[in-house]
Amino acid sequence: MVQFNNVPVVGRNGYIEADTAFHNDISPVKVDLVFGTFRSEDTSQYLLPVVKRAENMVVNDTSSHDYLSPTGIEGFTKSASSLLLGDIDQLWKEGMVFGVQCIGGAGALKIGAEFLSRYMNCTTVYYPDPSYEIHGTIFEFSGFQNTFEYRYLNRETKAIDFDGLCEDISNASVDSVVILHACGHNPTGLDLTKDQWIIIAEIMKERKLIPFFDIAYQGMASGDTEEDAWAIRYFHSEGIQFLCAQSFSKMFTMYNERVGNLMVVLKSGFNSDSLKIHFERIVRSLYSNPPNHGARTVYQILSNPELYKEWSSSFKSMVVRIIEIRRAFRKALEEEGAPGKWNHITDQKGMFILLLLTDSQVEYLRYFHHIYMVKSGRINVTGLNFTNISYVAKAINDTLRKN
Ligand code: PLP
C-alpha cells in the first residue's frame, strides 16, 4: 500500500531555506539580503505610485469576475509582447507572434517547458551556471531528461566565461533548448555584449538549438526597456524562432499579482492556430485559466500613454537607487580593506550581487552577524541602505579574514 511515510524526507534549500532562517532569527540587528523584491531606503517594500493609480482604475472598471480564456487577456499579451519586440501589429495579425498570459515569469517558463516537452519532444535543456535557481527544476519536472548547465561565470575573474559558454552550446545536441537571460542576469548581474549576442545567435542557428529567453528585469539593467530587449529583437531580426518568458514582477513592483507572458515567435508562413490550442490545453490541465487583476493593471499602464510615461520615468528611479547602492557598497568594502577586489560590484548591473562566498562564510555571517543571504552569496542590492551598508561591509571583512 502507498504510504505517506515512504515519501523521501527532504530539507529546504536555496531561497526558501535562507528566507526561513532569516524569519526565525530574533536579533534586532538582523539584515535581510535574501528576498527578491525592491526595497526602499527605509526597508519597506516599494510599490510604484502609477501601479496603485492603475489598480484603482481597474477596480472601478470591473463589472464582473467572469473567467478569462486559458491564454488570458489578448490586449495584455499583445502589449507585453510589443514591449519586447516593438511594433508587432502585422506579426500579431498573421499569427507570427502570440502570447500566453501566465502566472508570473516562473509560470511562463513552466508553460513553455511543458509545450517543448509534450509537443516538440524536447528532452535536453541548457541553462547558465549559475542561474535563476529553479530553471533546472522547472524543466526536470516537465519531463526533460537532461538538464545541463553551460559555463557562464568565471569565478576567478568574476567575468563571463564567453569561450566556455560558446564551447558548451556548440556541443549541445540538435533540438536542445537553451535558456538565455536577456538582461540583468540573475544572479551574476553580468550581461553579454551585442557582439557576443551576435555570435550566440549564429551558434543557435548552426546547431539548430531552440532559444528560450527569460526576461525578468527589462529596463532595470540599463535603465532603458528597448536597450534591454536588444538581444530578443536581434534574434527576431535574424528569423530565429524562439520562446520568451516575460515577468512583470520586478519592473512593476507587483510580485504577488503573478503577472507574466510567454511570447512565442515564429517564422513567417507558419500557421499558429493549432499551436495556440496546445497552449490552451496545457493551461487547462494546470490551472484552467489565469487571474485577472494584475495583468489587467499592467495592460492599463502599457496601453495608456499618460500612465506609460509615468511608469517608464518612475521605474527608472529604482535603477538610480540600485546604482547608488552598488557604488556605496563597493566603497565601504574597499575602505574597510576587505580582502579581494570589489570592482565587480559596480561593473555588474541589476538587483543582485553575487559575492561568491563559501557555504561556511555564509553560515558565519548568519550566526555571528545576523546577515542573511542565499548560499552562494547572492544578495539583493536593495536590502542594503545607507544605515546598514557599513555594518554589512565590516561583517564581510571580518568573515573573509576569519574563514
Ligand atoms: N526569471 C528570472 C531570471 C528571475 O530572476 C525571476 C524572479 O526572480 C523569474 C524568472 C520569475 O519571475 P516571477 O516572480 O514573475 O515568477
Short mmCIF file of N, CA, C and O in Angstrom, two decimals, residues 82-86 182-183 213 215 218-219 222 224-235:
data_model
loop_
_atom_site.label_atom_id
_atom_site.label_comp_id
_atom_site.label_asym_id
_atom_site.label_seq_id
_atom_site.Cartn_x
_atom_site.Cartn_y
_atom_site.Cartn_z
N SER A 82 4.74 43.62 -27.35
CA SER A 82 5.27 44.83 -28.02
C SER A 82 6.39 45.44 -27.19
O SER A 82 7.31 46.05 -27.74
N LEU A 83 6.28 45.33 -25.88
CA LEU A 83 7.36 45.87 -25.04
C LEU A 83 8.67 45.15 -25.37
O LEU A 83 9.75 45.72 -25.29
N LEU A 84 8.57 43.90 -25.79
CA LEU A 84 9.77 43.14 -26.13
C LEU A 84 10.23 43.41 -27.56
O LEU A 84 11.41 43.57 -27.82
N LEU A 85 9.27 43.44 -28.50
CA LEU A 85 9.67 43.45 -29.92
C LEU A 85 9.42 44.77 -30.64
O LEU A 85 9.83 44.92 -31.78
N GLY A 86 8.72 45.72 -30.02
CA GLY A 86 8.38 46.96 -30.72
C GLY A 86 7.05 46.78 -31.45
O GLY A 86 6.17 46.07 -30.96
N ALA A 182 17.92 37.52 -21.00
CA ALA A 182 18.05 38.61 -21.96
C ALA A 182 18.80 39.81 -21.38
O ALA A 182 19.52 40.51 -22.09
N CYS A 183 18.62 40.08 -20.09
CA CYS A 183 19.33 41.21 -19.45
C CYS A 183 19.26 41.05 -17.94
O CYS A 183 18.41 40.33 -17.42
N PHE A 213 14.30 32.62 -24.21
CA PHE A 213 14.71 33.79 -23.44
C PHE A 213 13.94 33.85 -22.12
O PHE A 213 12.76 33.48 -22.06
N ILE A 215 13.23 36.93 -19.43
CA ILE A 215 13.45 38.36 -19.17
C ILE A 215 12.60 38.79 -17.97
O ILE A 215 11.37 38.75 -18.03
N GLN A 218 13.58 43.76 -17.51
CA GLN A 218 13.67 44.65 -18.67
C GLN A 218 13.64 46.11 -18.21
O GLN A 218 12.69 46.53 -17.53
N GLY A 219 14.64 46.86 -18.57
CA GLY A 219 14.72 48.26 -18.16
C GLY A 219 15.51 48.44 -16.87
O GLY A 219 16.00 49.52 -16.58
N SER A 222 19.83 48.43 -17.90
CA SER A 222 20.43 49.64 -18.49
C SER A 222 19.63 50.89 -18.15
O SER A 222 20.09 52.00 -18.37
N ASP A 224 16.84 51.35 -19.72
CA ASP A 224 16.10 51.58 -20.97
C ASP A 224 15.49 50.24 -21.44
O ASP A 224 16.21 49.28 -21.69
N THR A 225 14.17 50.21 -21.56
CA THR A 225 13.50 48.94 -21.90
C THR A 225 13.89 48.44 -23.29
O THR A 225 13.98 47.23 -23.51
N GLU A 226 14.11 49.36 -24.23
CA GLU A 226 14.46 48.92 -25.59
C GLU A 226 15.86 48.34 -25.63
O GLU A 226 16.12 47.31 -26.25
N GLU A 227 16.77 49.02 -24.96
CA GLU A 227 18.16 48.54 -24.91
C GLU A 227 18.22 47.14 -24.29
O GLU A 227 18.93 46.25 -24.77
N ASP A 228 17.43 46.94 -23.24
CA ASP A 228 17.47 45.65 -22.54
C ASP A 228 16.79 44.53 -23.34
O ASP A 228 16.95 43.35 -23.01
N ALA A 229 16.03 44.91 -24.38
CA ALA A 229 15.39 43.88 -25.21
C ALA A 229 16.20 43.65 -26.49
O ALA A 229 15.74 42.97 -27.40
N TRP A 230 17.39 44.23 -26.55
CA TRP A 230 18.16 44.21 -27.80
C TRP A 230 18.37 42.77 -28.31
O TRP A 230 18.16 42.49 -29.50
N ALA A 231 18.77 41.89 -27.44
CA ALA A 231 19.09 40.51 -27.88
C ALA A 231 17.84 39.84 -28.48
O ALA A 231 17.92 39.18 -29.52
N ILE A 232 16.71 40.05 -27.83
CA ILE A 232 15.46 39.44 -28.30
C ILE A 232 15.13 39.97 -29.69
O ILE A 232 14.77 39.22 -30.60
N ARG A 233 15.27 41.29 -29.84
CA ARG A 233 14.98 41.90 -31.15
C ARG A 233 15.97 41.42 -32.21
O ARG A 233 15.59 41.22 -33.37
N TYR A 234 17.20 41.25 -31.80
CA TYR A 234 18.19 40.80 -32.77
C TYR A 234 17.86 39.37 -33.25
O TYR A 234 17.88 39.09 -34.45
N PHE A 235 17.56 38.48 -32.33
CA PHE A 235 17.22 37.10 -32.72
C PHE A 235 16.02 37.11 -33.67
O PHE A 235 15.99 36.37 -34.65
#
